[in-house]
PDB file of C-alpha atoms and ligand atoms in Angstrom:
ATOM      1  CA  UNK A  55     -51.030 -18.847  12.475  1.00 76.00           C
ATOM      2  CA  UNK A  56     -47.435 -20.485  13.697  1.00 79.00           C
ATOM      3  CA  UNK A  57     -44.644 -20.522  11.144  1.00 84.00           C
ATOM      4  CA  UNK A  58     -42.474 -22.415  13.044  1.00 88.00           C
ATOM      5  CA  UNK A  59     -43.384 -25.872  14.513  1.00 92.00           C
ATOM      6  CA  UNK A  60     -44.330 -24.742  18.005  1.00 93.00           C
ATOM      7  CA  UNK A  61     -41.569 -26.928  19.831  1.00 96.00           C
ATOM      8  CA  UNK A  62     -39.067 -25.327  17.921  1.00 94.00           C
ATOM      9  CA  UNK A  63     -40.250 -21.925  18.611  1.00 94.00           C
ATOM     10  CA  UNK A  64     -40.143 -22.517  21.968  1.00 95.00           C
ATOM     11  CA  UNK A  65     -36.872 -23.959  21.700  1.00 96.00           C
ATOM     12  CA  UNK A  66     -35.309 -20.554  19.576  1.00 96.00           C
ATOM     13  CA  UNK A  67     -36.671 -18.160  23.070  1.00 96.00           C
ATOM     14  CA  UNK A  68     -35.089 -20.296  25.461  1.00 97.00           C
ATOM     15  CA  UNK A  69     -31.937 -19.557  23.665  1.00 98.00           C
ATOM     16  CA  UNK A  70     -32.503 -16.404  22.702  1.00 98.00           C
ATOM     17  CA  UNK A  71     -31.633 -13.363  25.924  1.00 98.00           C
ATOM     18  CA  UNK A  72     -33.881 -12.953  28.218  1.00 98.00           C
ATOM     19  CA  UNK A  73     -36.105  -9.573  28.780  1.00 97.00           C
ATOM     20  CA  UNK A  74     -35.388  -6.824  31.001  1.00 98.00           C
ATOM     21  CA  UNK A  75     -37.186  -6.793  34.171  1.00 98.00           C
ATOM     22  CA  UNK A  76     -39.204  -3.722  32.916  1.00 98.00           C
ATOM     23  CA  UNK A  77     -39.712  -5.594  29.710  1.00 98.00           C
ATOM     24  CA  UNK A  78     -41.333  -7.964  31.444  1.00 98.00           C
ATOM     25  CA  UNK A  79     -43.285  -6.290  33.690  1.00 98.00           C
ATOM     26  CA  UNK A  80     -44.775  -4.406  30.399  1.00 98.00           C
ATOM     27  CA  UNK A  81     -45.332  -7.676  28.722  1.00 98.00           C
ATOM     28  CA  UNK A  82     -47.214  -9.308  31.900  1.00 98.00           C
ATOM     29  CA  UNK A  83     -49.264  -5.472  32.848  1.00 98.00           C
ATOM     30  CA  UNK A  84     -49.971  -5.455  28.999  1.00 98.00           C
ATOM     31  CA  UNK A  85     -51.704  -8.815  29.223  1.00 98.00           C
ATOM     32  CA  UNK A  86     -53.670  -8.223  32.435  1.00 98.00           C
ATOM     33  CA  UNK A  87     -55.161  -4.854  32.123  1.00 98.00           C
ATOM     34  CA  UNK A  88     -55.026  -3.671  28.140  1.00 97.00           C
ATOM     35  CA  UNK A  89     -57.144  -4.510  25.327  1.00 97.00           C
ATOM     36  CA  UNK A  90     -55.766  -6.557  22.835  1.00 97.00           C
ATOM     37  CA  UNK A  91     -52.281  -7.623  24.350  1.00 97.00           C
ATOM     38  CA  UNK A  92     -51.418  -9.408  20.938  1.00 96.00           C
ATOM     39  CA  UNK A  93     -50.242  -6.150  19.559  1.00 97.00           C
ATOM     40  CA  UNK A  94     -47.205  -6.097  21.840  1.00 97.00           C
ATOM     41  CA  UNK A  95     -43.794  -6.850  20.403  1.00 96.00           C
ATOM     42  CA  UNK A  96     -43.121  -9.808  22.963  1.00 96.00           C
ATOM     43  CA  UNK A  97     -39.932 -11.843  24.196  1.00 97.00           C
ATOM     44  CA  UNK A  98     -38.773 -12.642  20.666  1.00 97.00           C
ATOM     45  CA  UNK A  99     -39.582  -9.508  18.740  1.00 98.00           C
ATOM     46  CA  UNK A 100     -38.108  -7.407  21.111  1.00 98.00           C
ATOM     47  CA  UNK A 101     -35.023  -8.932  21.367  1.00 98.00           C
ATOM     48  CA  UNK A 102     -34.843  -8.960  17.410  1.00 98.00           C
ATOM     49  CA  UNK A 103     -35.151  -5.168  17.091  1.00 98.00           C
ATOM     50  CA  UNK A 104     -33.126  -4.644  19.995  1.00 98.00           C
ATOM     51  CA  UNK A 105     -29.974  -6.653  17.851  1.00 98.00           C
ATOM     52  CA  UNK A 106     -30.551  -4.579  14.785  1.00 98.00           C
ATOM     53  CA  UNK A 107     -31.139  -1.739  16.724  1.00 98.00           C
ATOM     54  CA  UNK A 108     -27.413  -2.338  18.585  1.00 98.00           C
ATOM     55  CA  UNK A 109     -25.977  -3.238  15.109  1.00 98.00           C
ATOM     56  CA  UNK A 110     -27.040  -0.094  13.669  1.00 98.00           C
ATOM     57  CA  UNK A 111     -26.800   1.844  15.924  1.00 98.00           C
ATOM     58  CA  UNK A 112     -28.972   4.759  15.088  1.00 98.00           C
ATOM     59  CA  UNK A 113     -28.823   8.200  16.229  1.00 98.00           C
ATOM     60  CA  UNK A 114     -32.312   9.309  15.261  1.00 98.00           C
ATOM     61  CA  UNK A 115     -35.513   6.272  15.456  1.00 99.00           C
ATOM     62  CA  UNK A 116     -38.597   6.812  14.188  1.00 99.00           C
ATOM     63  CA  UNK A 117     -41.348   4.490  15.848  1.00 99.00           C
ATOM     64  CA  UNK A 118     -45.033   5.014  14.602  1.00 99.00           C
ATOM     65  CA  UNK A 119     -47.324   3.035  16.587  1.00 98.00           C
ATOM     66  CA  UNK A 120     -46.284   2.818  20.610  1.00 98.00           C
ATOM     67  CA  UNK A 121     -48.569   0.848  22.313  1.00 98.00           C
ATOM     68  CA  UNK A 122     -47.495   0.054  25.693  1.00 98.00           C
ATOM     69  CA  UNK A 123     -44.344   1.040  24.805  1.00 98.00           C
ATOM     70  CA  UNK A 124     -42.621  -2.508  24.313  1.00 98.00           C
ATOM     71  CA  UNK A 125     -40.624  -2.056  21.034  1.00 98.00           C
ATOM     72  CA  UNK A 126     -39.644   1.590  21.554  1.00 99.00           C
ATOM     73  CA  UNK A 127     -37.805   0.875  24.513  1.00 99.00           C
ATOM     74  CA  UNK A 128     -36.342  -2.208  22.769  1.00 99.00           C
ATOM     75  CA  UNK A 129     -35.350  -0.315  19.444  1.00 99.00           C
ATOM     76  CA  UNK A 130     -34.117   2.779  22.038  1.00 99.00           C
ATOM     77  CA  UNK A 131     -31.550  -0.181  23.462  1.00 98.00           C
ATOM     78  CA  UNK A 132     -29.408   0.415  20.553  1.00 98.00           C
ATOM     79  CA  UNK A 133     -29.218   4.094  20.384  1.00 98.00           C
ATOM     80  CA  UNK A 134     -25.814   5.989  20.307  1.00 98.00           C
ATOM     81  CA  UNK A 135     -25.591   7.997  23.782  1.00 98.00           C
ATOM     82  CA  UNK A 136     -27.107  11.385  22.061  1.00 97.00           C
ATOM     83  CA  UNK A 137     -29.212   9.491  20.381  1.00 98.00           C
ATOM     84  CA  UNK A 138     -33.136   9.834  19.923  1.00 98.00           C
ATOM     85  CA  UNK A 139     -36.268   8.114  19.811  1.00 99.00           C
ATOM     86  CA  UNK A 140     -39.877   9.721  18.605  1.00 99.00           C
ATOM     87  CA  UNK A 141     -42.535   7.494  19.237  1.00 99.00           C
ATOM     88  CA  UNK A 142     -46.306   7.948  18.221  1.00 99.00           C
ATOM     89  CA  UNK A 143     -49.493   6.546  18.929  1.00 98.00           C
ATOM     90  CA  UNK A 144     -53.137   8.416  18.513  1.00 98.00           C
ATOM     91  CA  UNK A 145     -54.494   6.202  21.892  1.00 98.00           C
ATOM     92  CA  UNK A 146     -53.987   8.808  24.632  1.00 98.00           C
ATOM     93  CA  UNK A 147     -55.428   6.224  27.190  1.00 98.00           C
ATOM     94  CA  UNK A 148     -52.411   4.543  27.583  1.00 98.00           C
ATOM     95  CA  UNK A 149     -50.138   7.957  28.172  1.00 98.00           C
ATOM     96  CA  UNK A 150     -50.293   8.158  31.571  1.00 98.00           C
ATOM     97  CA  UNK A 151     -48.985   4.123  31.610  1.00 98.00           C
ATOM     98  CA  UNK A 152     -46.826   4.388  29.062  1.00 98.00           C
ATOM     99  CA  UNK A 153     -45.110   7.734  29.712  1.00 98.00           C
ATOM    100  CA  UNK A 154     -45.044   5.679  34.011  1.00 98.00           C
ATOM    101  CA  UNK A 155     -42.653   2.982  31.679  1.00 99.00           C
ATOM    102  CA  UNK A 156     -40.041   5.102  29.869  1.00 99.00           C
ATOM    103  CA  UNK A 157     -39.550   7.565  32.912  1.00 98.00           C
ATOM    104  CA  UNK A 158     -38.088   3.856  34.454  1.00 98.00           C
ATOM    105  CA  UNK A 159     -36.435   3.279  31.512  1.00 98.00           C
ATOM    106  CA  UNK A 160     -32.971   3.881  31.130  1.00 98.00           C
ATOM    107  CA  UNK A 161     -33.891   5.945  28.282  1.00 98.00           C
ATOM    108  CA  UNK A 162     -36.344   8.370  29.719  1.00 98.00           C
ATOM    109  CA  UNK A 163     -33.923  11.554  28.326  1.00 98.00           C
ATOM    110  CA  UNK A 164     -34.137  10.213  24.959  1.00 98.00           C
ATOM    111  CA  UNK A 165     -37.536   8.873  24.272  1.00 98.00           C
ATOM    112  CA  UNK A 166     -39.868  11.766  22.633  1.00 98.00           C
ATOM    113  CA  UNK A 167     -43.178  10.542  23.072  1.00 98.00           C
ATOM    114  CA  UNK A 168     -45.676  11.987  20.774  1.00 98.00           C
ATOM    115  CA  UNK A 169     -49.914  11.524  21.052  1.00 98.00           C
ATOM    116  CA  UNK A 170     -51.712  12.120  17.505  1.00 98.00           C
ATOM    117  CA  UNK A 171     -52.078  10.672  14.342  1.00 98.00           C
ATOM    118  CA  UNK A 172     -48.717   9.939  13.048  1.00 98.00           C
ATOM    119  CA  UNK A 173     -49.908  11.550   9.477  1.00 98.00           C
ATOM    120  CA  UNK A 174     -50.613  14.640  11.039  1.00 98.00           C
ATOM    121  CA  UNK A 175     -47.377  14.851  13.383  1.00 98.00           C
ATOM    122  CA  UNK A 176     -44.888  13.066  11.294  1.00 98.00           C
ATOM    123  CA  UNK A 177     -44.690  16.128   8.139  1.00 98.00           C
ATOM    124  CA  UNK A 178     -43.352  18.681  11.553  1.00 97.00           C
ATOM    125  CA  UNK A 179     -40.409  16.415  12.265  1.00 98.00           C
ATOM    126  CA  UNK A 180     -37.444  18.253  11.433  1.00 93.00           C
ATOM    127  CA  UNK A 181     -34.676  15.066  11.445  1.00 97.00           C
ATOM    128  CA  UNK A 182     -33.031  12.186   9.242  1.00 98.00           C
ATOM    129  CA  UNK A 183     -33.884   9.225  10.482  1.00 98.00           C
ATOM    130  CA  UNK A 184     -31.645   6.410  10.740  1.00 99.00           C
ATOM    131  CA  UNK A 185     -34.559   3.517  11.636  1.00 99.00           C
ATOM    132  CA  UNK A 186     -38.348   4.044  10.716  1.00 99.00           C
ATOM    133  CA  UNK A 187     -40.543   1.005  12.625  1.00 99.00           C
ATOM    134  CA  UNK A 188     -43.861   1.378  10.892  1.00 99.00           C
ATOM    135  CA  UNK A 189     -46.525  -0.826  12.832  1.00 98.00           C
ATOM    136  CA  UNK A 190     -49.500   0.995  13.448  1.00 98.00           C
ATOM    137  CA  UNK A 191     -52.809   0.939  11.444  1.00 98.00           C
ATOM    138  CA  UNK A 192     -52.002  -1.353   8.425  1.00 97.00           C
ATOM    139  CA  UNK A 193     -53.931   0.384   5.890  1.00 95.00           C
ATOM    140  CA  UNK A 194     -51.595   3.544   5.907  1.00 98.00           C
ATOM    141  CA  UNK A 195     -48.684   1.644   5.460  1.00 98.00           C
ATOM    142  CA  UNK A 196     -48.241   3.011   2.232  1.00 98.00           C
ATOM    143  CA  UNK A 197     -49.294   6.512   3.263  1.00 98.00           C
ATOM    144  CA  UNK A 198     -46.174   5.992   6.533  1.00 98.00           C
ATOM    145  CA  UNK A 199     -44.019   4.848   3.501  1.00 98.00           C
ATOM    146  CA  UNK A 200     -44.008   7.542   1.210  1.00 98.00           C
ATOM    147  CA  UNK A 201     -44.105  10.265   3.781  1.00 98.00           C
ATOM    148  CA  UNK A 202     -41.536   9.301   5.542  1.00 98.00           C
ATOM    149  CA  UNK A 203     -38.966   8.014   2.496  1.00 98.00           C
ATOM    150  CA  UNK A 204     -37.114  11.496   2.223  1.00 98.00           C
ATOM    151  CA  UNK A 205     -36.968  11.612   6.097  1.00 98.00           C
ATOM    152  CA  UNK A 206     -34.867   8.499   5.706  1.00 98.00           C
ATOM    153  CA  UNK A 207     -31.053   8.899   5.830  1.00 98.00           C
ATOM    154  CA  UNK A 208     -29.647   7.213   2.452  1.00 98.00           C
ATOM    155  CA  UNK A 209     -28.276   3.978   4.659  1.00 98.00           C
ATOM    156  CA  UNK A 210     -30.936   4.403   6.723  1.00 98.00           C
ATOM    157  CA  UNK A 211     -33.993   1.269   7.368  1.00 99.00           C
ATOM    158  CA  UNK A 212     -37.854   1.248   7.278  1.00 99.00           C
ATOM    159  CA  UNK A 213     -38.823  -1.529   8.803  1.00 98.00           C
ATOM    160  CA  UNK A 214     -43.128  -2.629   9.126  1.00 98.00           C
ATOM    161  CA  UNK A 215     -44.245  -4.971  11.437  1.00 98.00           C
ATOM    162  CA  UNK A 216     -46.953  -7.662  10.446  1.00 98.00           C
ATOM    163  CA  UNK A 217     -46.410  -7.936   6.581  1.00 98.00           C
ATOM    164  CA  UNK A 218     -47.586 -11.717   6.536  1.00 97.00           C
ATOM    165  CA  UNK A 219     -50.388 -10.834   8.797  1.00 97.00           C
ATOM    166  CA  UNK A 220     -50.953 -13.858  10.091  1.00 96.00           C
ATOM    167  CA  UNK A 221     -50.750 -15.612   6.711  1.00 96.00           C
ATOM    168  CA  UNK A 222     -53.562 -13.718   4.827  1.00 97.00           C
ATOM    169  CA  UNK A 223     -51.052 -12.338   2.444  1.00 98.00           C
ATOM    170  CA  UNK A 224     -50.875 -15.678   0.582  1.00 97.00           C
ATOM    171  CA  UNK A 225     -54.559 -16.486   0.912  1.00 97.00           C
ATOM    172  CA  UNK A 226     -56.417 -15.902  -2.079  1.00 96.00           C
ATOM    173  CA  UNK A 227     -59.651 -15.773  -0.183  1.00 98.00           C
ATOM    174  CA  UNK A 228     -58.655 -12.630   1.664  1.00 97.00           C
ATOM    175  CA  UNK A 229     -60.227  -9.987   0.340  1.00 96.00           C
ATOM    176  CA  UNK A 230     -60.202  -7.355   3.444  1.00 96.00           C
ATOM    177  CA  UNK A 231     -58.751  -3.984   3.625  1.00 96.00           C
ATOM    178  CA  UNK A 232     -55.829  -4.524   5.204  1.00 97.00           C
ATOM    179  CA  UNK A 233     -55.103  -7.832   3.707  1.00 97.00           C
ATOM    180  CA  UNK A 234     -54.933  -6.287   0.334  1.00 98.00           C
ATOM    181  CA  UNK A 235     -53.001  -3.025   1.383  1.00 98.00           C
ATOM    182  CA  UNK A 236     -50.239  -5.374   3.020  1.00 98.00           C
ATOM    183  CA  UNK A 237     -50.048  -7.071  -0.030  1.00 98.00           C
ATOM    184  CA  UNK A 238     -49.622  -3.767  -1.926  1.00 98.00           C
ATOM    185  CA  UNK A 239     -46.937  -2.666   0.242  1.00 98.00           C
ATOM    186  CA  UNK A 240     -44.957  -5.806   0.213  1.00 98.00           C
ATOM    187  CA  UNK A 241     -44.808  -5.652  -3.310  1.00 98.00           C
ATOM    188  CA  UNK A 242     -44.384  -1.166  -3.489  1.00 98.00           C
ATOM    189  CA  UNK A 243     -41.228  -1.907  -0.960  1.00 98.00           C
ATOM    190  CA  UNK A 244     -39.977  -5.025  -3.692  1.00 98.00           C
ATOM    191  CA  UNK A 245     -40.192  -2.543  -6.701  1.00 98.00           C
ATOM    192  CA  UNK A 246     -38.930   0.083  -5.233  1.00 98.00           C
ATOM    193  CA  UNK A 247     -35.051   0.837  -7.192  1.00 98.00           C
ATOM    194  CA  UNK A 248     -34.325   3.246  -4.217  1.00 98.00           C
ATOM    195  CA  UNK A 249     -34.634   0.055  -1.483  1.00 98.00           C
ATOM    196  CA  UNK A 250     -32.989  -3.490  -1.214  1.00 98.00           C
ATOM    197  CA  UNK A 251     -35.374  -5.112   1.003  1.00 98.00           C
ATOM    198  CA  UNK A 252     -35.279  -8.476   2.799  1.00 98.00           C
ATOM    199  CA  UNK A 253     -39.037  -9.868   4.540  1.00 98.00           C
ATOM    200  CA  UNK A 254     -38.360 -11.444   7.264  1.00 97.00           C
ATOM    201  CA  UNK A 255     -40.366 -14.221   8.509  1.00 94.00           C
ATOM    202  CA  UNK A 256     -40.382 -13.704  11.912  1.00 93.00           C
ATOM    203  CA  UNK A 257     -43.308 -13.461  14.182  1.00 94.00           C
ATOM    204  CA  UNK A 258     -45.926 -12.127  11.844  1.00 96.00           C
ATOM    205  CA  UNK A 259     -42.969 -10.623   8.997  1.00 97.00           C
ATOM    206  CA  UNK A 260     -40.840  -7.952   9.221  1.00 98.00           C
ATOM    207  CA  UNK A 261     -40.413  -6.195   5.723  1.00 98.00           C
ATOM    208  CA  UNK A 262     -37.144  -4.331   6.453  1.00 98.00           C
ATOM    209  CA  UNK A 263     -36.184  -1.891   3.500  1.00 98.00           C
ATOM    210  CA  UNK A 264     -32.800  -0.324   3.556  1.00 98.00           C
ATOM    211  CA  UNK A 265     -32.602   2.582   1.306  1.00 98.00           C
ATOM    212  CA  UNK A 266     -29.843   3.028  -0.909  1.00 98.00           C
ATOM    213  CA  UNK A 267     -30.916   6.128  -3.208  1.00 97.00           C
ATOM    214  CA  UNK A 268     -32.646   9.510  -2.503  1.00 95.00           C
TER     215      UNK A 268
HETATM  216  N1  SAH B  82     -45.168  -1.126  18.430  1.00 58.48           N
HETATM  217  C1  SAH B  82     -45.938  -1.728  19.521  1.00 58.48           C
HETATM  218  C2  SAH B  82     -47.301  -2.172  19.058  1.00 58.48           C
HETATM  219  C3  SAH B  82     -48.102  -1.133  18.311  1.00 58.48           C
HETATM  220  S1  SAH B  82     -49.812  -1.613  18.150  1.00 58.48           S
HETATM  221  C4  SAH B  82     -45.184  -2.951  20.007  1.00 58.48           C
HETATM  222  O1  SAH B  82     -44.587  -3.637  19.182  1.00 58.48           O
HETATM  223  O2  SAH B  82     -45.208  -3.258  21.196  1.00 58.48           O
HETATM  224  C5  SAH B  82     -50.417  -0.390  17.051  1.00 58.48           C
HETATM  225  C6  SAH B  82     -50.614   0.996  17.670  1.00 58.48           C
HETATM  226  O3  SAH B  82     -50.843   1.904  16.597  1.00 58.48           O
HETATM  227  C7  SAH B  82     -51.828   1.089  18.599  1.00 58.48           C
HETATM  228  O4  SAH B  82     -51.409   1.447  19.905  1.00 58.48           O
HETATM  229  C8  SAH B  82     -52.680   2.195  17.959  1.00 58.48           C
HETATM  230  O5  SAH B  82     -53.263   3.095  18.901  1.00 58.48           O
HETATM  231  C9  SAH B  82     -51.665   2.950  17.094  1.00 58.48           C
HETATM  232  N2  SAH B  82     -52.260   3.692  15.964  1.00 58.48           N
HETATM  233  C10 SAH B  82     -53.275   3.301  15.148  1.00 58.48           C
HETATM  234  N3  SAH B  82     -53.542   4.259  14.239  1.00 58.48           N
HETATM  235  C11 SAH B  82     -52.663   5.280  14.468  1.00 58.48           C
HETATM  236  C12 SAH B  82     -52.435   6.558  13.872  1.00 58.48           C
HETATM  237  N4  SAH B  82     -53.177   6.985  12.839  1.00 58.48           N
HETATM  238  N5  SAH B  82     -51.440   7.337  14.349  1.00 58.48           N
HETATM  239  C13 SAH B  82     -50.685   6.921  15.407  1.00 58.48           C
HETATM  240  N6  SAH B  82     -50.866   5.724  16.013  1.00 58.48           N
HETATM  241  C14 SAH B  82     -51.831   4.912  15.565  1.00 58.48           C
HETATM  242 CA1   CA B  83     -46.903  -5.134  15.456  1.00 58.48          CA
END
């Protein structure tokens, strides 16, 4: 589903900065030789969490869900220069790629990239994070949520990809799975007293949550 009249998406990345050349060598490699390229970030995305990344400059980024490694190296733009990223994904068939595209990063020192399931790995993290990117399997968004919310620096964001999911949050014939448990988490994240939250329509929604109380 588009949100925006295609000619006027197009228009918004033409003036919006370009990719790196890694970037885009990640975005094209992604497309020719992984399954499901659709998952990746992309132009737009990226550049999106890159700017919040840059204007919040985080010391400490959570990212669960790596992929090809697109929107970690995009988020790890805006680090501080002791700053860190952890990154997780349970897929250890992309490693050997993805681990090939941070070491040319310019962030190879400060990416930690993790293989597992991020509810096993994520309770041994000893650190505060300053920006949580939740956008890996949909139906433990909730689970992410609440096990990460006192890892979250008061002032600090969770931000989950896909909350609109391609329009099947406002489709009353949706009745699957994940459907239902985005739904639920759109409205756990708008109830929440500890978060002020802002969804933001772009690509397929970005709920970002910025926590305010313990
Ligand atoms: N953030 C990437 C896209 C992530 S796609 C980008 O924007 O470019 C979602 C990823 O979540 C997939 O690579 C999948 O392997 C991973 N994933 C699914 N379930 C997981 C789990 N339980 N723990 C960790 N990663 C998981
Ligand atoms: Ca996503």
């Amino acid at each position: 589903m588009e949100f925006i009249d295609p000619l006027l998406d197009k228009y918004v990345c033409e003036h919006t900065a370009n990719e790196s050349d890694l970037l885009k060598k990640i975005n094209r490699e992604t497309h020719l030789e992984v399954l499901q390229p659709r998952m990746l970030s992309g132009h737009f995305q990226g550049r999106v969490l890159s700017m919040f990344s840059k204007m919040i400059r985080p010391e400490r980024i959570l990212e669960i869900g790596t992929y090809t490694g697109y929107s970690a190296i995009c988020l790890a733009e805006g680090l501080t220069p002791n700053g860190k990223l952890v990154t997780i994904d349970i897929n250890e068939e992309l490693a050997s790629r993805v681990k090939g595209y941070f070491d040319e990063s310019p962030y190879s020192q400060q990416i930690d990239y993790l293989i597992g399931d991020a509810m096993e790995l994520i309770p041994a993290l000893n650190e505060k994070w300053d920006i949580v990117f939740i956008d890996a399997d949909k139906h433990n968004y909730i689970n992410y949520y609440h096990l990460v919310f006192s890892m979250v620096k008061v002032g600090g964001y969770i931000i989950a990809d896909n909350v609109l999911w391609s329009g099947k949050v406002i489709d009353p014939a949706q009745h699957d799975k994940d459907t239902l448990l985005l739904r639920e988490y759109n409205q756990l994240v708008h109830q929440d007293d500890r978060v002020e939250e802002v969804l933001f329509p772009i690509r397929d929604g970005l709920m970002i949550a910025r926590k305010i109380n313990e």
